[in-house]
PDB file of C-alpha atoms and ligand atoms in Angstrom:
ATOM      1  CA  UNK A  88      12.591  41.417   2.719  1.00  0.00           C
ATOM      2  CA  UNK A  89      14.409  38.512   4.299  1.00  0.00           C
ATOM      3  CA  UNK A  90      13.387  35.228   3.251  1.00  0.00           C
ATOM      4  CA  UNK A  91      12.131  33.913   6.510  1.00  0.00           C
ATOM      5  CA  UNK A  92       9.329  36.729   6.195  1.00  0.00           C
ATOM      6  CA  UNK A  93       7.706  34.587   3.165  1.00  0.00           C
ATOM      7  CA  UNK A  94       4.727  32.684   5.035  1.00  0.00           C
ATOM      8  CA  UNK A  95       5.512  29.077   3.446  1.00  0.00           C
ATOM      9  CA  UNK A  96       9.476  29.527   5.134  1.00  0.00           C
ATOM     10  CA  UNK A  97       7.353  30.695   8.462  1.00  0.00           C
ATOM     11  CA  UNK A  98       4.789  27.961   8.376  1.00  0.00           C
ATOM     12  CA  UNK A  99       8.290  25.423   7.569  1.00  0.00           C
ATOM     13  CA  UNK A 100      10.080  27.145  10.459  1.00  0.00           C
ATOM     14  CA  UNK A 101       7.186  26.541  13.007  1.00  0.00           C
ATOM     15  CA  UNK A 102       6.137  23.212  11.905  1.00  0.00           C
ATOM     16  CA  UNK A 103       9.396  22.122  12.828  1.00  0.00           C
ATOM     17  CA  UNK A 104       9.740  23.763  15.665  1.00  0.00           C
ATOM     18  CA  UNK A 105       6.325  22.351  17.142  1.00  0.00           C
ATOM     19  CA  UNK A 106       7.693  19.000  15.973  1.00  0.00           C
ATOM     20  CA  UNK A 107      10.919  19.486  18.370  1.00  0.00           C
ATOM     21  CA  UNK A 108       8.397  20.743  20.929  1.00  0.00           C
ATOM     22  CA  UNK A 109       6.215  17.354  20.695  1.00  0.00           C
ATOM     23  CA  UNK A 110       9.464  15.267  21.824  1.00  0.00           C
ATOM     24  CA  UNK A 111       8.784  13.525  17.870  1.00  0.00           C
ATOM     25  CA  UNK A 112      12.509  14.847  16.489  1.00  0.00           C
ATOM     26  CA  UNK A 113      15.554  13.559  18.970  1.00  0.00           C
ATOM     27  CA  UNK A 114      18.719  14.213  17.783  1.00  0.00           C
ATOM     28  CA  UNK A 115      18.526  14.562  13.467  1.00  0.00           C
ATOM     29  CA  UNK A 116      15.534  12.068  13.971  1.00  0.00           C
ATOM     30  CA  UNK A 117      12.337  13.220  11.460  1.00  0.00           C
ATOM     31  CA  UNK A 118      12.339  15.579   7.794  1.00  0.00           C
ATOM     32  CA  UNK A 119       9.858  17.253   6.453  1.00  0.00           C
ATOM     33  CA  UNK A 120       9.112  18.424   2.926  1.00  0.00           C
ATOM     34  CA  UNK A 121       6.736  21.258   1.147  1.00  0.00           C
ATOM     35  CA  UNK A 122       5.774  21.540  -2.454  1.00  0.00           C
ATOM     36  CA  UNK A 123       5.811  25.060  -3.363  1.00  0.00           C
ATOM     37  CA  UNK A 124       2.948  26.653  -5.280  1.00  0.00           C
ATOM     38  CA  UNK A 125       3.918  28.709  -8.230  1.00  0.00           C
ATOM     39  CA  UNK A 126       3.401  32.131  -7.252  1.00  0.00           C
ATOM     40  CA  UNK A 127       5.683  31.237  -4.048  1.00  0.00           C
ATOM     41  CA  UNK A 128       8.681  30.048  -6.678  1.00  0.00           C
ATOM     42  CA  UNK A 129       8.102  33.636  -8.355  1.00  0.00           C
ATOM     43  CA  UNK A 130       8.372  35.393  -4.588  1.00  0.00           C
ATOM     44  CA  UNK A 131      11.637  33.754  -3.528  1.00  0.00           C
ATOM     45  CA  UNK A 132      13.116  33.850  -7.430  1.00  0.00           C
ATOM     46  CA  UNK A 133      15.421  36.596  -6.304  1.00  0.00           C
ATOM     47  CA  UNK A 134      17.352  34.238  -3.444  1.00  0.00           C
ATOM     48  CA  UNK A 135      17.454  31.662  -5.502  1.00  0.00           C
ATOM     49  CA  UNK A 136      21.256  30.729  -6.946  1.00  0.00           C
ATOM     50  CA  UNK A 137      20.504  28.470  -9.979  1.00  0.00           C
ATOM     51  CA  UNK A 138      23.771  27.439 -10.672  1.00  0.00           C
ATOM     52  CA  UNK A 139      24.323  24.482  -8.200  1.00  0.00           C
ATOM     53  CA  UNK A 140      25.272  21.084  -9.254  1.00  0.00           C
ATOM     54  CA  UNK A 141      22.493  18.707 -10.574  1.00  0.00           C
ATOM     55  CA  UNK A 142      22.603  15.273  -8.299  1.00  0.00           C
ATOM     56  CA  UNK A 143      20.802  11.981  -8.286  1.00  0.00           C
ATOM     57  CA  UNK A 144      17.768  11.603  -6.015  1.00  0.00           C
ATOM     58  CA  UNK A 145      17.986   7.797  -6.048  1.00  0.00           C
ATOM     59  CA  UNK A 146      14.890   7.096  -7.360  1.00  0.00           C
ATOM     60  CA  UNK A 147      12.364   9.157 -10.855  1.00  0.00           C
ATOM     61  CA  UNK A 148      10.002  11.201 -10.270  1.00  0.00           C
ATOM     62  CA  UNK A 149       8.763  12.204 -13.722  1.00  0.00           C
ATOM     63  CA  UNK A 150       5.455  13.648 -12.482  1.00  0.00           C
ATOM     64  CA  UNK A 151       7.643  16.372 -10.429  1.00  0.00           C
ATOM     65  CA  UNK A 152       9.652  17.444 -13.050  1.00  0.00           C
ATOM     66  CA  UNK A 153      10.421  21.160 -12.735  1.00  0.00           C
ATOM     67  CA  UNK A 154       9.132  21.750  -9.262  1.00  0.00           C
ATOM     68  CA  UNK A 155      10.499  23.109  -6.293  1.00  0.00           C
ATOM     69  CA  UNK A 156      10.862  22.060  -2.680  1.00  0.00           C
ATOM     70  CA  UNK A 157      11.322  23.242   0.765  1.00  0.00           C
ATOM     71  CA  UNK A 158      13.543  20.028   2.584  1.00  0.00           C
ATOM     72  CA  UNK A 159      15.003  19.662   5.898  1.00  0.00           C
ATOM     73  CA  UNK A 160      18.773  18.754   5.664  1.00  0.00           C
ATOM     74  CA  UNK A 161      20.607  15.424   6.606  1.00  0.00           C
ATOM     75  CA  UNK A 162      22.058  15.031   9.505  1.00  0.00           C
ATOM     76  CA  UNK A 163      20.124  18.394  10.391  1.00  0.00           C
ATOM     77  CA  UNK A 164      18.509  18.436  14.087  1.00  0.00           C
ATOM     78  CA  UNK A 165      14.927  19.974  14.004  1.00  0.00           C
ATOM     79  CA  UNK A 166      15.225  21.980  17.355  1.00  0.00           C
ATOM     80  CA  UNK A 167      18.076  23.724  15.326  1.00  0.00           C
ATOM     81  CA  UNK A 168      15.679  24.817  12.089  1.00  0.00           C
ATOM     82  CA  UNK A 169      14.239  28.100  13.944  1.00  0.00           C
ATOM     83  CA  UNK A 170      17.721  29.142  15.273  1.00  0.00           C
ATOM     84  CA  UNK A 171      18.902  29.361  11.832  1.00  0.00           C
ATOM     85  CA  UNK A 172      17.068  27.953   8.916  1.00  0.00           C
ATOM     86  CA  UNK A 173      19.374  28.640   6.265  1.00  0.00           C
ATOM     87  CA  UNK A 174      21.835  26.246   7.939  1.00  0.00           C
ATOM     88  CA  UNK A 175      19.626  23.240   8.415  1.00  0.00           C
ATOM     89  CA  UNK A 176      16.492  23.510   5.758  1.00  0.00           C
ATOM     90  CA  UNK A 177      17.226  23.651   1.404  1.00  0.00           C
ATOM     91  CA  UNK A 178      14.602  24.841  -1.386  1.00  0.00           C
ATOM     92  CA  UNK A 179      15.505  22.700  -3.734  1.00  0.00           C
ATOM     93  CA  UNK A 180      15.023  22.386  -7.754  1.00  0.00           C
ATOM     94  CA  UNK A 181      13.389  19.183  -9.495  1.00  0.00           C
ATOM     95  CA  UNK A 182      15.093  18.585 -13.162  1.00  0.00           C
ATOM     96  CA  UNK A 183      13.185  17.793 -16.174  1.00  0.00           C
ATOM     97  CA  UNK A 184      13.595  14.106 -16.469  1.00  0.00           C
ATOM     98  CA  UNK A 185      12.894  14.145 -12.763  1.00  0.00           C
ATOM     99  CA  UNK A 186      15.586  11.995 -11.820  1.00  0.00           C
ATOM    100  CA  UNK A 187      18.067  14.877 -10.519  1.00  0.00           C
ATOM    101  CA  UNK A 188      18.081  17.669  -8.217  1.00  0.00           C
ATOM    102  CA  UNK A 189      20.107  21.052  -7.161  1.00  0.00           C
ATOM    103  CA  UNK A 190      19.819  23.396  -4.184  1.00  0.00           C
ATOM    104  CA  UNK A 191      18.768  26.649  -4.728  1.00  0.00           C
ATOM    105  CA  UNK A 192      18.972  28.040  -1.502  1.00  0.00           C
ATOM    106  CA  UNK A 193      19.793  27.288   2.064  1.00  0.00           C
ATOM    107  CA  UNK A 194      22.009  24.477   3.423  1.00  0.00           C
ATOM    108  CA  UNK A 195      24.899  27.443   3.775  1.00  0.00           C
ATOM    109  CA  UNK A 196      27.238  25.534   5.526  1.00  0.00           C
ATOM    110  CA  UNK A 197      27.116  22.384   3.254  1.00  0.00           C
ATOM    111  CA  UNK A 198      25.193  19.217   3.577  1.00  0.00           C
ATOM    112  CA  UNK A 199      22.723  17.407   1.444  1.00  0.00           C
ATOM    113  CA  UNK A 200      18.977  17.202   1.892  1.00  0.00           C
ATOM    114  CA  UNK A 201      17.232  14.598   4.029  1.00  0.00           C
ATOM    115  CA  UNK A 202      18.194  10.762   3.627  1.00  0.00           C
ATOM    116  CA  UNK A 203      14.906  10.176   2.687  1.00  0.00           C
ATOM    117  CA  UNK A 204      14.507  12.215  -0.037  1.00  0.00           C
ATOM    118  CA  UNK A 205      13.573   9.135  -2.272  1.00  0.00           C
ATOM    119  CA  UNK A 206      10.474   8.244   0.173  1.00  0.00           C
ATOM    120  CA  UNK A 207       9.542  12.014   0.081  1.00  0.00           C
ATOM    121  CA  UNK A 208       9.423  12.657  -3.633  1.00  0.00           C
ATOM    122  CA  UNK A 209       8.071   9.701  -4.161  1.00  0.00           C
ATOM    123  CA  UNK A 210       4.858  10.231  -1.989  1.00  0.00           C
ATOM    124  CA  UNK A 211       4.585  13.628  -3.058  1.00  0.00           C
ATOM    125  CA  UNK A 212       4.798  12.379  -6.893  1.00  0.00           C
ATOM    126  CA  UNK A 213       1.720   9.548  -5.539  1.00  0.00           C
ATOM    127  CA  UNK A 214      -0.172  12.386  -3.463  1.00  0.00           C
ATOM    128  CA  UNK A 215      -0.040  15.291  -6.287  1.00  0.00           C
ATOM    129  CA  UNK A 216      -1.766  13.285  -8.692  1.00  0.00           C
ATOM    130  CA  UNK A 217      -4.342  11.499  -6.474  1.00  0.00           C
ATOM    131  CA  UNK A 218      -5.247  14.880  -4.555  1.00  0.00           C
ATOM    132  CA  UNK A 219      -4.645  16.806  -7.853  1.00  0.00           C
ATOM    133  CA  UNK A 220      -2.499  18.877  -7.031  1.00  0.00           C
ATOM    134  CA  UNK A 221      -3.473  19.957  -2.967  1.00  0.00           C
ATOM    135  CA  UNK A 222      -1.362  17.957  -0.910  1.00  0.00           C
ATOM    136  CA  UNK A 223       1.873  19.940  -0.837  1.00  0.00           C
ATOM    137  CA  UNK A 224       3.482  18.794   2.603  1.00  0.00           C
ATOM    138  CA  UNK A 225       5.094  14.964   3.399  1.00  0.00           C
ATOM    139  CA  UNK A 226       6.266  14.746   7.066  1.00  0.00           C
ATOM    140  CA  UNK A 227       8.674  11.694   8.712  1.00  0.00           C
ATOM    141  CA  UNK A 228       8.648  11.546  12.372  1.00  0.00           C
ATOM    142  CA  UNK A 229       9.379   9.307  15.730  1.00  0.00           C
ATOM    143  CA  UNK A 230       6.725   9.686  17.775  1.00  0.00           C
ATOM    144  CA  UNK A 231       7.458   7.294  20.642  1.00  0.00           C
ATOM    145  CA  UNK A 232       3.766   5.712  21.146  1.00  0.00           C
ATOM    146  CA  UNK A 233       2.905   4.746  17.845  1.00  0.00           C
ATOM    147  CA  UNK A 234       6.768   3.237  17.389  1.00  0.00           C
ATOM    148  CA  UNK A 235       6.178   1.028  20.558  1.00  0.00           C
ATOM    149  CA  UNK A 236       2.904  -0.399  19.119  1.00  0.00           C
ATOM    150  CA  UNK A 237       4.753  -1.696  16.229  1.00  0.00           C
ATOM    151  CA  UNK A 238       6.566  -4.233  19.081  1.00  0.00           C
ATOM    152  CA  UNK A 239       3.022  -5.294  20.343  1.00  0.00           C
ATOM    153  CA  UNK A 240       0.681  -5.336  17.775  1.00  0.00           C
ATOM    154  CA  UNK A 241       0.606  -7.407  14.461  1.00  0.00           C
ATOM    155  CA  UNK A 242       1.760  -5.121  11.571  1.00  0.00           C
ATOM    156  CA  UNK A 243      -1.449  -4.936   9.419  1.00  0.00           C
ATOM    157  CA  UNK A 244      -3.475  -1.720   7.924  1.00  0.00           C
ATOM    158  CA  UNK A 245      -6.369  -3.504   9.725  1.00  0.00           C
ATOM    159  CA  UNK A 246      -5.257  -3.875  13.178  1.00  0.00           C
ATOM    160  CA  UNK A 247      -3.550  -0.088  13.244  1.00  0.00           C
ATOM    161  CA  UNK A 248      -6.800   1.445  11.454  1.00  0.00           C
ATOM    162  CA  UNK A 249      -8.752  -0.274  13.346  1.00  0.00           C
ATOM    163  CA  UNK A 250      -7.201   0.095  17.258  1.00  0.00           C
ATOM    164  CA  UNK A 251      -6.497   3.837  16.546  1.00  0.00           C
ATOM    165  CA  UNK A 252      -9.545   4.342  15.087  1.00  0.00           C
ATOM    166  CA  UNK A 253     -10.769   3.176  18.444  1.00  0.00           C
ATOM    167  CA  UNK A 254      -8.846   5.443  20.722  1.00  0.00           C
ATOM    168  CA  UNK A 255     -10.643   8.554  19.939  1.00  0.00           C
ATOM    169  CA  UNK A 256     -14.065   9.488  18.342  1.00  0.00           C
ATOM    170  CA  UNK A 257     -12.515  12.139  15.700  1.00  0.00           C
ATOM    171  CA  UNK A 258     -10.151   9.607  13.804  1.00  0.00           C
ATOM    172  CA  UNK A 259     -12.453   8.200  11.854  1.00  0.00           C
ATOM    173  CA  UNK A 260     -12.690  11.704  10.855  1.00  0.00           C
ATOM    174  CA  UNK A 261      -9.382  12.936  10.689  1.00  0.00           C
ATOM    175  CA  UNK A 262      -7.916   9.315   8.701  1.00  0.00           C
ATOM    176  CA  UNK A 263     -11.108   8.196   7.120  1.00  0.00           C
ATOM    177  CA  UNK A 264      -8.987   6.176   4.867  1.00  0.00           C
ATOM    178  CA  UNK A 265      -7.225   4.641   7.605  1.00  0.00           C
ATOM    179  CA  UNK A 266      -3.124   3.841   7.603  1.00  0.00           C
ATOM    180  CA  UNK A 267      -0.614   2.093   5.948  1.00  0.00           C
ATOM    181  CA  UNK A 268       1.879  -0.074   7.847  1.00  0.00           C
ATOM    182  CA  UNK A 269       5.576  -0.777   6.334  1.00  0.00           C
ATOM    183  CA  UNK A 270       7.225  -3.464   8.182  1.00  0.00           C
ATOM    184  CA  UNK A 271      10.879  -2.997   8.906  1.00  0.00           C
ATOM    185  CA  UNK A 272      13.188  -2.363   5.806  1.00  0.00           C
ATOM    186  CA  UNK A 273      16.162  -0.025   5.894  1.00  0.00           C
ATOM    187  CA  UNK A 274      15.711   3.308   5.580  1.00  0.00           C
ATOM    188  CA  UNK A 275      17.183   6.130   3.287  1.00  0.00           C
ATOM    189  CA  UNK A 276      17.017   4.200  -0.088  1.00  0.00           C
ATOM    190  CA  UNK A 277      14.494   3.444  -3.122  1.00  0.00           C
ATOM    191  CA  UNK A 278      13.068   0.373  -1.650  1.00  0.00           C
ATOM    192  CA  UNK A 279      11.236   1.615   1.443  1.00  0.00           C
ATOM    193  CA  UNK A 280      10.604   4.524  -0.720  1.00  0.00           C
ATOM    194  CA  UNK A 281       8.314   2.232  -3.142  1.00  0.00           C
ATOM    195  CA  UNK A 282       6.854   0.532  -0.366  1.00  0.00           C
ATOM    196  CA  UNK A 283       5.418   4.131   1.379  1.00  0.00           C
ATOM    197  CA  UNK A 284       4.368   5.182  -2.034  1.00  0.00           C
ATOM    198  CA  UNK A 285       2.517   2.263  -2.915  1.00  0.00           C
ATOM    199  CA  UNK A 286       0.329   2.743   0.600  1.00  0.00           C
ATOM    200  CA  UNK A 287       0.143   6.642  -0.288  1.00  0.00           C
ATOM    201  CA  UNK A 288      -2.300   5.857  -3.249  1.00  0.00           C
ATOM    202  CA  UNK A 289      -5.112   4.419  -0.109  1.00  0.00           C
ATOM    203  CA  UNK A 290      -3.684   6.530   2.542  1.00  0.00           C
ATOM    204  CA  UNK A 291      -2.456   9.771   4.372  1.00  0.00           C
ATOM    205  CA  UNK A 292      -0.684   7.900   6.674  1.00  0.00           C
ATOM    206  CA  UNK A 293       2.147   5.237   6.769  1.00  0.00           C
ATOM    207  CA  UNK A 294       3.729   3.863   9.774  1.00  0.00           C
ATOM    208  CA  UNK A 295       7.388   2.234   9.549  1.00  0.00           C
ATOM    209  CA  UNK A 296       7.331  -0.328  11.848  1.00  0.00           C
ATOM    210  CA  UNK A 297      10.227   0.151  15.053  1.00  0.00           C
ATOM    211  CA  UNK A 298      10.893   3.599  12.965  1.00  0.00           C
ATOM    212  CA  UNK A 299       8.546   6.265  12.746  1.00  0.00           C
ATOM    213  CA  UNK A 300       5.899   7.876  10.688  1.00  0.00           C
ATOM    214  CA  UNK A 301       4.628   9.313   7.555  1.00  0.00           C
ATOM    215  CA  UNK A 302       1.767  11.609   6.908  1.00  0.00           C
ATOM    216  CA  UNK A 303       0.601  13.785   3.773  1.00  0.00           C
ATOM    217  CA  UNK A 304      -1.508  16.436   3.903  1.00  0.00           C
ATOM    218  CA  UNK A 305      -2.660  19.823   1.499  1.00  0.00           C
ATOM    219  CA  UNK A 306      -0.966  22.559   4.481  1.00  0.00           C
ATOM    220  CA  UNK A 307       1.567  22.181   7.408  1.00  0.00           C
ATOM    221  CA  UNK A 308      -1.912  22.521   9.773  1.00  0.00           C
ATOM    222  CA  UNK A 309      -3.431  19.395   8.857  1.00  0.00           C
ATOM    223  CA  UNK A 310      -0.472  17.414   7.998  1.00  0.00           C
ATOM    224  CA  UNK A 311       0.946  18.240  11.688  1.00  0.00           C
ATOM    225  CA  UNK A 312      -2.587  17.634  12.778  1.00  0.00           C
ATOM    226  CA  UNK A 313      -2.988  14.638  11.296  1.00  0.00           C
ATOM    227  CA  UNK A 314       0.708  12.884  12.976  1.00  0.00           C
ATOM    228  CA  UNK A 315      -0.828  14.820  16.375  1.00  0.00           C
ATOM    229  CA  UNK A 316      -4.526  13.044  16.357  1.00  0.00           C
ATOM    230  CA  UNK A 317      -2.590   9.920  15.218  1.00  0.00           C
ATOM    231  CA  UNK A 318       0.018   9.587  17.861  1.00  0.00           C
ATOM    232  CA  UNK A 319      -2.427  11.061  20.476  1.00  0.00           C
ATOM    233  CA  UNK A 320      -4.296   7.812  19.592  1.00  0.00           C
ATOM    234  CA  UNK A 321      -1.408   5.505  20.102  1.00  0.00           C
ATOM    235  CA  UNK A 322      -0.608   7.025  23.641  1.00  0.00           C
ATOM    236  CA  UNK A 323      -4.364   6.199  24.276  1.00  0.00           C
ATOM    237  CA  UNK A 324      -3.858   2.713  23.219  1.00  0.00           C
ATOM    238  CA  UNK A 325      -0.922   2.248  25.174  1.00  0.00           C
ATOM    239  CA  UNK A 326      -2.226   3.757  28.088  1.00  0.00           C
ATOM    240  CA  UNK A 327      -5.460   1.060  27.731  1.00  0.00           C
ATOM    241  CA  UNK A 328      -3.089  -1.693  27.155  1.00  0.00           C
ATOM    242  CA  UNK A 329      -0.614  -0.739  30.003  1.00  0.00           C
ATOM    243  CA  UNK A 330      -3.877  -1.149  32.064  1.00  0.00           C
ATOM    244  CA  UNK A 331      -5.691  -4.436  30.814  1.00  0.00           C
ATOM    245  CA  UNK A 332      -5.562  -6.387  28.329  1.00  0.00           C
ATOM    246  CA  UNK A 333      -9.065  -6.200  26.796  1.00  0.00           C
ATOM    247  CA  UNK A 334     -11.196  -3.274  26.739  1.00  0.00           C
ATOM    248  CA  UNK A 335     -14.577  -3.256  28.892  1.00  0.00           C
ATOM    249  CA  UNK A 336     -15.882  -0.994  26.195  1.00  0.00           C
ATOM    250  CA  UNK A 337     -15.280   0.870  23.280  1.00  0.00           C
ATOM    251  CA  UNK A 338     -16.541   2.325  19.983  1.00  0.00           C
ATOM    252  CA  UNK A 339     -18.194  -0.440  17.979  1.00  0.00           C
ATOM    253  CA  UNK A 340     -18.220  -0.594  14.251  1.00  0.00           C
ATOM    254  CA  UNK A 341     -21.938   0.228  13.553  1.00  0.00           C
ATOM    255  CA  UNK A 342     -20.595   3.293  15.351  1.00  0.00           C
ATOM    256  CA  UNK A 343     -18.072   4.051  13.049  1.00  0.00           C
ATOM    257  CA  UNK A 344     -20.685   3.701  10.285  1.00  0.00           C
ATOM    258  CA  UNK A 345     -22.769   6.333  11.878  1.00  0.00           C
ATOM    259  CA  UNK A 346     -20.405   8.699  12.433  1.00  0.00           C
ATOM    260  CA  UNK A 347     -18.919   8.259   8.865  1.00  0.00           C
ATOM    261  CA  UNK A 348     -22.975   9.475   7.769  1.00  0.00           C
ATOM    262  CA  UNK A 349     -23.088  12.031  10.154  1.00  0.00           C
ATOM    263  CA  UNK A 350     -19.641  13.569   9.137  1.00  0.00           C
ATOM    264  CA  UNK A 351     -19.793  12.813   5.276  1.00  0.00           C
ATOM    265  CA  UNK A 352     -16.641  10.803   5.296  1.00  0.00           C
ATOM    266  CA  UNK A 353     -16.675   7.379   3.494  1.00  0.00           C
ATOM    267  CA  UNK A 354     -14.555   4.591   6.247  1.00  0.00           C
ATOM    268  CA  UNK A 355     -13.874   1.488   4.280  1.00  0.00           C
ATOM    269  CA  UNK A 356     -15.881  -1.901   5.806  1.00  0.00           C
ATOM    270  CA  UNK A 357     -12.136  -3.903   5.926  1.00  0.00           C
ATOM    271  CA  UNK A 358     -11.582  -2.089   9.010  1.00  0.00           C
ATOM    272  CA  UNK A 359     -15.012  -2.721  10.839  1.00  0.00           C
ATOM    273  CA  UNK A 360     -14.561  -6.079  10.873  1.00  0.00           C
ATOM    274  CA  UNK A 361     -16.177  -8.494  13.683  1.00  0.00           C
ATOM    275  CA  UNK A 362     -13.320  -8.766  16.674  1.00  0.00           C
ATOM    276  CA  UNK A 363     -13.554 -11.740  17.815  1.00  0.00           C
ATOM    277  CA  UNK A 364     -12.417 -11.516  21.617  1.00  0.00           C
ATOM    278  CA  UNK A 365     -12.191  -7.760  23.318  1.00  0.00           C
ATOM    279  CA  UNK A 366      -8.440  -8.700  24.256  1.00  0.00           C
ATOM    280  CA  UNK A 367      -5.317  -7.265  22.439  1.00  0.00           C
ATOM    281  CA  UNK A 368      -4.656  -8.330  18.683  1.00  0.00           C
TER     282      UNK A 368
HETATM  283  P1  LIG B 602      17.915  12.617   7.937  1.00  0.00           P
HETATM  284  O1  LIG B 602      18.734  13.328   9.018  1.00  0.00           O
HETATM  285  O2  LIG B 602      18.791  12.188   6.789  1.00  0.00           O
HETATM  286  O3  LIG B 602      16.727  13.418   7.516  1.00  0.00           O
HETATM  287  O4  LIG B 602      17.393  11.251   8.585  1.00  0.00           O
HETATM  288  C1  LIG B 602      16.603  11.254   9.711  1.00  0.00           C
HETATM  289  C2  LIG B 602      15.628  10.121   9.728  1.00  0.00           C
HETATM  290  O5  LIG B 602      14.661  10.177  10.443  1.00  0.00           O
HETATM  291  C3  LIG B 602      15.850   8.957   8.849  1.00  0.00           C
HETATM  292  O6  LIG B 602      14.728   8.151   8.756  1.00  0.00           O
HETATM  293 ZN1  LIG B 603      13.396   8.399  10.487  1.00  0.00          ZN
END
């Protein structure tokens, strides 16, 4: 059995790969992460090497001591992950003080896993305790529309939540709890880290403004889903606003209420707040 046969390494693989596809990973631009489930550690045991050097993550993550993770590499380009996964992707080991890590498998011809390692582990640390234990999958990308919003409109939870929601009848649905907007900060280190994991105890969703995006989710489907339906709704909204600049119509917030009854989701009032022009924010 080769290791790319195990269905989490597939569903890595193609998640990935659809990324690339999607125009969201130029160059070594995006990472993506996956908590494995026990009985998944126990079927790749026998490729694991467990004698690789313990390193500092940069940040603690106490609450994922002893886990394992699926990572893309540094520097790693995301149309290269399907070619040949063991060159560009890790599994990597959590120690018990959750403060260090070591590579198991993968990352053949050197390297070191993604920059952002501390805003990953972090949010998965946040997400496995509020989701107990479902949400398994953090995912960075660049998706181009909702990147050039963060040049237009003011960088609020509100205003995002609010014009997305807008843009498409399911995204109440999809985000009920809406999203999280970082405004710039360097990337790669602790501190950004903090600030995504702070917004990953409200939501499944933080943008970094004139950077990218995060999303959590329990499986690569939603979590893919979920950046798709959100940066489908940004290339809405820029579409609308490349045309006018206020809407002639659009979903109101009494809407949003009903739809939230119809579809058994719960969308917090601070987003259906009373606009008070139709014109861009
Ligand atoms: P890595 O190549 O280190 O994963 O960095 C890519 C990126 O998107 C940084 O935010
Ligand atoms: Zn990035």
């Amino acid at each position: 059995m080769e290791i790319t046969e195990i269905s989490f390494v597939r569903g890595f693989i193609r998640m990935c790969n659809d990324g690339w596809e999607q125009g969201w990973h130029e160059r070594n631009g995006g990472n993506l992460s996956y908590r494995l489930k026990p009985e998944e550690v126990e079927e790749i045991r026998p490729f694991l090497n467990t004698n690789g050097e313990w390193k500092e993550i940069g940040t603690d993550v106490p609450k994922l001591s002893g886990e394992y993770f699926m990572v893309t590499g540094s520097g790693k380009y995301f149309r290269n992950v399907i070619l040949d996964p063991a060159d560009s992707t890790c599994i990597l080991e959590i120690d018990e003080t959750g403060s260090k890590y070591r590579i198991c498998w993968g990352l053949v011809h050197g390297g070191r896993p993604t920059s952002e390692l501390p805003s990953h582990l972090m949010n998965h640390e946040v997400k496995k305790d509020i989701s107990k234990g479902k949400h398994r999958v953090i995912y960075h990308a660049h998706p181009a529309n909702v990147i050039a919003l963060t040049f237009v409109l003011p960088l609020t939870d509100e205003v995002f939540t609010r014009e997305l929601w807008e843009m498409a009848t399911e995204c109440p649905i999809v985000f009920p709890s809406g999203i999280g907007v970082v405004g710039w900060m360097v990337p790669g280190g602790r501190e950004i880290a903090v600030a995504t994991s702070e917004l990953m105890k409200q939501y499944d969703v933080a943008i970094w403004a004139h950077h990218g995006m995060f999303c959590s989710g329990e499986d690569f489907d939603l979590t893919f889903g979920l950046m798709h339906t959100v940066e489908k709704a940004a290339e809405i909204l820029v579409k609308v606003y490349s045309m006018t600049n206020a809407k002639r119509q659009t979903i109101t917030p009494q809407d949003f209420r009903d739809v939230a009854r119809d579809f058994h989701v719960t969308v917090p009032e601070k987003f259906l707040y009373e606009k008070s022009s139709p014109e861009r924010p």
